[in-house]
Amino acid sequence: MHSALPDFDMPNDEQVHLAAESFRLLADPTRIKVLWALLQGESSVACLAELAGVTPTSVSQHLAKLRLAGLVKGRREGTFVFYSAADDHVRRLLAQALHHADHVDRDLPFGSDGHPEPHRPRAEK
């Protein structure tokens, strides 16, 4: 049935597994807050903890998982580590998820082309 469709393409098992793992890691409110903060610019664990409203220990645990998944990266400066979002893919993924949540939560219409406009963090300073 689907093989008759000329442009039909399924992702391979490894792609599906990695995508599911990324979504699983993003399925936590604290991780979403931490990632959103990191999309604004580089930050320390203490600052992220304050922004997310959790303890530094909690943020460190979340960052370790996000780093292993390739969603954040760290930069050491002396005894401090400063974190940032890994790349623009993370920005787009999280922006789309938040924009979708806005539309579902507030029953907002989609854009004029039928697609939602992405939610965007403020530009880095």
PDB file of C-alpha atoms in Angstrom:
ATOM      1  CA  MET A   1       0.000   0.000   0.000  1.00  0.00           C
ATOM      2  CA  HIS A   2       2.540   2.614   1.096  1.00  0.00           C
ATOM      3  CA  SER A   3       5.126   1.351  -1.363  1.00  0.00           C
ATOM      4  CA  ALA A   4       2.894   2.693  -4.136  1.00  0.00           C
ATOM      5  CA  LEU A   5       3.419   6.249  -2.872  1.00  0.00           C
ATOM      6  CA  PRO A   6       6.384   7.718  -4.782  1.00  0.00           C
ATOM      7  CA  ASP A   7       7.746   9.958  -1.996  1.00  0.00           C
ATOM      8  CA  PHE A   8       6.914   7.736   0.973  1.00  0.00           C
ATOM      9  CA  ASP A   9       9.922   7.379   3.245  1.00  0.00           C
ATOM     10  CA  MET A  10      10.199   5.950   6.749  1.00  0.00           C
ATOM     11  CA  PRO A  11      13.088   6.801   9.083  1.00  0.00           C
ATOM     12  CA  ASN A  12      15.385   3.922   9.975  1.00  0.00           C
ATOM     13  CA  ASP A  13      15.231   2.281  13.405  1.00  0.00           C
ATOM     14  CA  GLU A  14      18.277   4.155  14.721  1.00  0.00           C
ATOM     15  CA  GLN A  15      16.788   7.534  13.738  1.00  0.00           C
ATOM     16  CA  VAL A  16      13.495   6.620  15.413  1.00  0.00           C
ATOM     17  CA  HIS A  17      15.280   5.497  18.583  1.00  0.00           C
ATOM     18  CA  LEU A  18      17.393   8.677  18.794  1.00  0.00           C
ATOM     19  CA  ALA A  19      14.397  10.935  18.145  1.00  0.00           C
ATOM     20  CA  ALA A  20      12.344   9.136  20.794  1.00  0.00           C
ATOM     21  CA  GLU A  21      15.206   9.473  23.276  1.00  0.00           C
ATOM     22  CA  SER A  22      15.439  13.218  22.601  1.00  0.00           C
ATOM     23  CA  PHE A  23      11.704  13.614  23.153  1.00  0.00           C
ATOM     24  CA  ARG A  24      11.920  11.521  26.332  1.00  0.00           C
ATOM     25  CA  LEU A  25      14.629  13.799  27.688  1.00  0.00           C
ATOM     26  CA  LEU A  26      12.566  16.878  26.833  1.00  0.00           C
ATOM     27  CA  ALA A  27       9.516  15.464  28.632  1.00  0.00           C
ATOM     28  CA  ASP A  28      10.441  17.196  31.882  1.00  0.00           C
ATOM     29  CA  PRO A  29       9.431  20.770  32.832  1.00  0.00           C
ATOM     30  CA  THR A  30      12.769  21.521  34.520  1.00  0.00           C
ATOM     31  CA  ARG A  31      14.734  20.409  31.462  1.00  0.00           C
ATOM     32  CA  ILE A  32      12.571  22.568  29.217  1.00  0.00           C
ATOM     33  CA  LYS A  33      13.191  25.582  31.471  1.00  0.00           C
ATOM     34  CA  VAL A  34      16.930  24.890  31.552  1.00  0.00           C
ATOM     35  CA  LEU A  35      17.140  24.488  27.779  1.00  0.00           C
ATOM     36  CA  TRP A  36      15.079  27.616  27.190  1.00  0.00           C
ATOM     37  CA  ALA A  37      17.402  29.574  29.470  1.00  0.00           C
ATOM     38  CA  LEU A  38      20.410  28.192  27.592  1.00  0.00           C
ATOM     39  CA  LEU A  39      18.898  29.341  24.314  1.00  0.00           C
ATOM     40  CA  GLN A  40      19.176  32.877  25.688  1.00  0.00           C
ATOM     41  CA  GLY A  41      22.926  32.363  26.129  1.00  0.00           C
ATOM     42  CA  GLU A  42      25.589  30.559  28.091  1.00  0.00           C
ATOM     43  CA  SER A  43      24.922  30.060  31.794  1.00  0.00           C
ATOM     44  CA  SER A  44      26.232  28.477  34.980  1.00  0.00           C
ATOM     45  CA  VAL A  45      24.517  25.812  37.074  1.00  0.00           C
ATOM     46  CA  ALA A  46      23.749  28.326  39.852  1.00  0.00           C
ATOM     47  CA  CYS A  47      22.115  30.768  37.450  1.00  0.00           C
ATOM     48  CA  LEU A  48      20.121  27.996  35.753  1.00  0.00           C
ATOM     49  CA  ALA A  49      18.941  26.739  39.136  1.00  0.00           C
ATOM     50  CA  GLU A  50      17.655  30.194  40.030  1.00  0.00           C
ATOM     51  CA  LEU A  51      15.913  30.598  36.661  1.00  0.00           C
ATOM     52  CA  ALA A  52      14.311  27.141  36.810  1.00  0.00           C
ATOM     53  CA  GLY A  53      13.377  27.430  40.487  1.00  0.00           C
ATOM     54  CA  VAL A  54      15.184  24.253  41.533  1.00  0.00           C
ATOM     55  CA  THR A  55      18.372  23.361  43.386  1.00  0.00           C
ATOM     56  CA  PRO A  56      21.792  23.430  41.711  1.00  0.00           C
ATOM     57  CA  THR A  57      22.077  19.686  42.377  1.00  0.00           C
ATOM     58  CA  SER A  58      18.883  19.083  40.414  1.00  0.00           C
ATOM     59  CA  VAL A  59      20.096  21.246  37.528  1.00  0.00           C
ATOM     60  CA  SER A  60      23.441  19.410  37.472  1.00  0.00           C
ATOM     61  CA  GLN A  61      21.654  16.076  37.174  1.00  0.00           C
ATOM     62  CA  HIS A  62      19.447  17.340  34.359  1.00  0.00           C
ATOM     63  CA  LEU A  63      22.421  18.898  32.545  1.00  0.00           C
ATOM     64  CA  ALA A  64      24.361  15.634  32.732  1.00  0.00           C
ATOM     65  CA  LYS A  65      21.536  13.821  30.933  1.00  0.00           C
ATOM     66  CA  LEU A  66      21.070  16.594  28.384  1.00  0.00           C
ATOM     67  CA  ARG A  67      24.818  16.683  27.715  1.00  0.00           C
ATOM     68  CA  LEU A  68      24.998  12.917  27.163  1.00  0.00           C
ATOM     69  CA  ALA A  69      22.131  13.234  24.689  1.00  0.00           C
ATOM     70  CA  GLY A  70      24.009  15.972  22.818  1.00  0.00           C
ATOM     71  CA  LEU A  71      21.395  18.645  23.582  1.00  0.00           C
ATOM     72  CA  VAL A  72      23.731  20.866  25.636  1.00  0.00           C
ATOM     73  CA  LYS A  73      27.469  21.409  25.775  1.00  0.00           C
ATOM     74  CA  GLY A  74      29.739  22.664  28.524  1.00  0.00           C
ATOM     75  CA  ARG A  75      32.742  24.982  28.533  1.00  0.00           C
ATOM     76  CA  ARG A  76      35.153  24.899  31.465  1.00  0.00           C
ATOM     77  CA  GLU A  77      36.642  28.130  32.742  1.00  0.00           C
ATOM     78  CA  GLY A  78      38.815  27.451  35.780  1.00  0.00           C
ATOM     79  CA  THR A  79      36.641  25.630  38.289  1.00  0.00           C
ATOM     80  CA  PHE A  80      33.395  26.744  36.646  1.00  0.00           C
ATOM     81  CA  VAL A  81      31.490  25.111  33.809  1.00  0.00           C
ATOM     82  CA  PHE A  82      29.283  27.238  31.595  1.00  0.00           C
ATOM     83  CA  TYR A  83      26.591  25.508  29.577  1.00  0.00           C
ATOM     84  CA  SER A  84      24.910  26.342  26.292  1.00  0.00           C
ATOM     85  CA  ALA A  85      22.450  24.716  23.920  1.00  0.00           C
ATOM     86  CA  ALA A  86      24.292  22.344  21.588  1.00  0.00           C
ATOM     87  CA  ASP A  87      23.117  23.820  18.290  1.00  0.00           C
ATOM     88  CA  ASP A  88      20.326  25.502  16.377  1.00  0.00           C
ATOM     89  CA  HIS A  89      18.441  22.203  16.072  1.00  0.00           C
ATOM     90  CA  VAL A  90      17.750  22.367  19.807  1.00  0.00           C
ATOM     91  CA  ARG A  91      16.459  25.935  19.405  1.00  0.00           C
ATOM     92  CA  ARG A  92      14.076  24.974  16.607  1.00  0.00           C
ATOM     93  CA  LEU A  93      12.862  21.817  18.336  1.00  0.00           C
ATOM     94  CA  LEU A  94      12.086  23.561  21.611  1.00  0.00           C
ATOM     95  CA  ALA A  95      10.631  26.641  19.910  1.00  0.00           C
ATOM     96  CA  GLN A  96       8.227  24.476  17.915  1.00  0.00           C
ATOM     97  CA  ALA A  97       7.209  22.493  20.996  1.00  0.00           C
ATOM     98  CA  LEU A  98       6.494  25.669  22.979  1.00  0.00           C
ATOM     99  CA  HIS A  99       4.659  27.254  20.088  1.00  0.00           C
ATOM    100  CA  HIS A 100       2.537  24.135  19.706  1.00  0.00           C
ATOM    101  CA  ALA A 101       1.796  24.228  23.452  1.00  0.00           C
ATOM    102  CA  ASP A 102       0.701  27.877  23.125  1.00  0.00           C
ATOM    103  CA  HIS A 103      -1.721  26.963  20.362  1.00  0.00           C
ATOM    104  CA  VAL A 104      -3.134  23.929  22.119  1.00  0.00           C
ATOM    105  CA  ASP A 105      -3.421  25.662  25.493  1.00  0.00           C
ATOM    106  CA  ARG A 106      -5.002  28.870  24.206  1.00  0.00           C
ATOM    107  CA  ASP A 107      -6.727  27.463  21.118  1.00  0.00           C
ATOM    108  CA  LEU A 108      -4.794  29.885  18.914  1.00  0.00           C
ATOM    109  CA  PRO A 109      -5.088  29.674  15.131  1.00  0.00           C
ATOM    110  CA  PHE A 110      -2.192  28.610  12.940  1.00  0.00           C
ATOM    111  CA  GLY A 111      -0.386  31.058  10.673  1.00  0.00           C
ATOM    112  CA  SER A 112      -1.807  32.234   7.358  1.00  0.00           C
ATOM    113  CA  ASP A 113      -0.115  29.316   5.568  1.00  0.00           C
ATOM    114  CA  GLY A 114      -1.654  26.779   7.956  1.00  0.00           C
ATOM    115  CA  HIS A 115       1.612  26.273   9.860  1.00  0.00           C
ATOM    116  CA  PRO A 116       2.399  27.714  13.276  1.00  0.00           C
ATOM    117  CA  GLU A 117       5.007  30.428  13.608  1.00  0.00           C
ATOM    118  CA  PRO A 118       7.795  29.158  15.872  1.00  0.00           C
ATOM    119  CA  HIS A 119       8.091  30.424  19.430  1.00  0.00           C
ATOM    120  CA  ARG A 120      11.367  32.335  19.636  1.00  0.00           C
ATOM    121  CA  PRO A 121      13.578  33.192  22.585  1.00  0.00           C
ATOM    122  CA  ARG A 122      14.858  36.720  22.799  1.00  0.00           C
ATOM    123  CA  ALA A 123      18.052  37.325  20.851  1.00  0.00           C
ATOM    124  CA  GLU A 124      21.297  36.765  22.739  1.00  0.00           C
ATOM    125  CA  LYS A 125      22.902  39.940  24.042  1.00  0.00           C
TER     126      LYS A 125
END
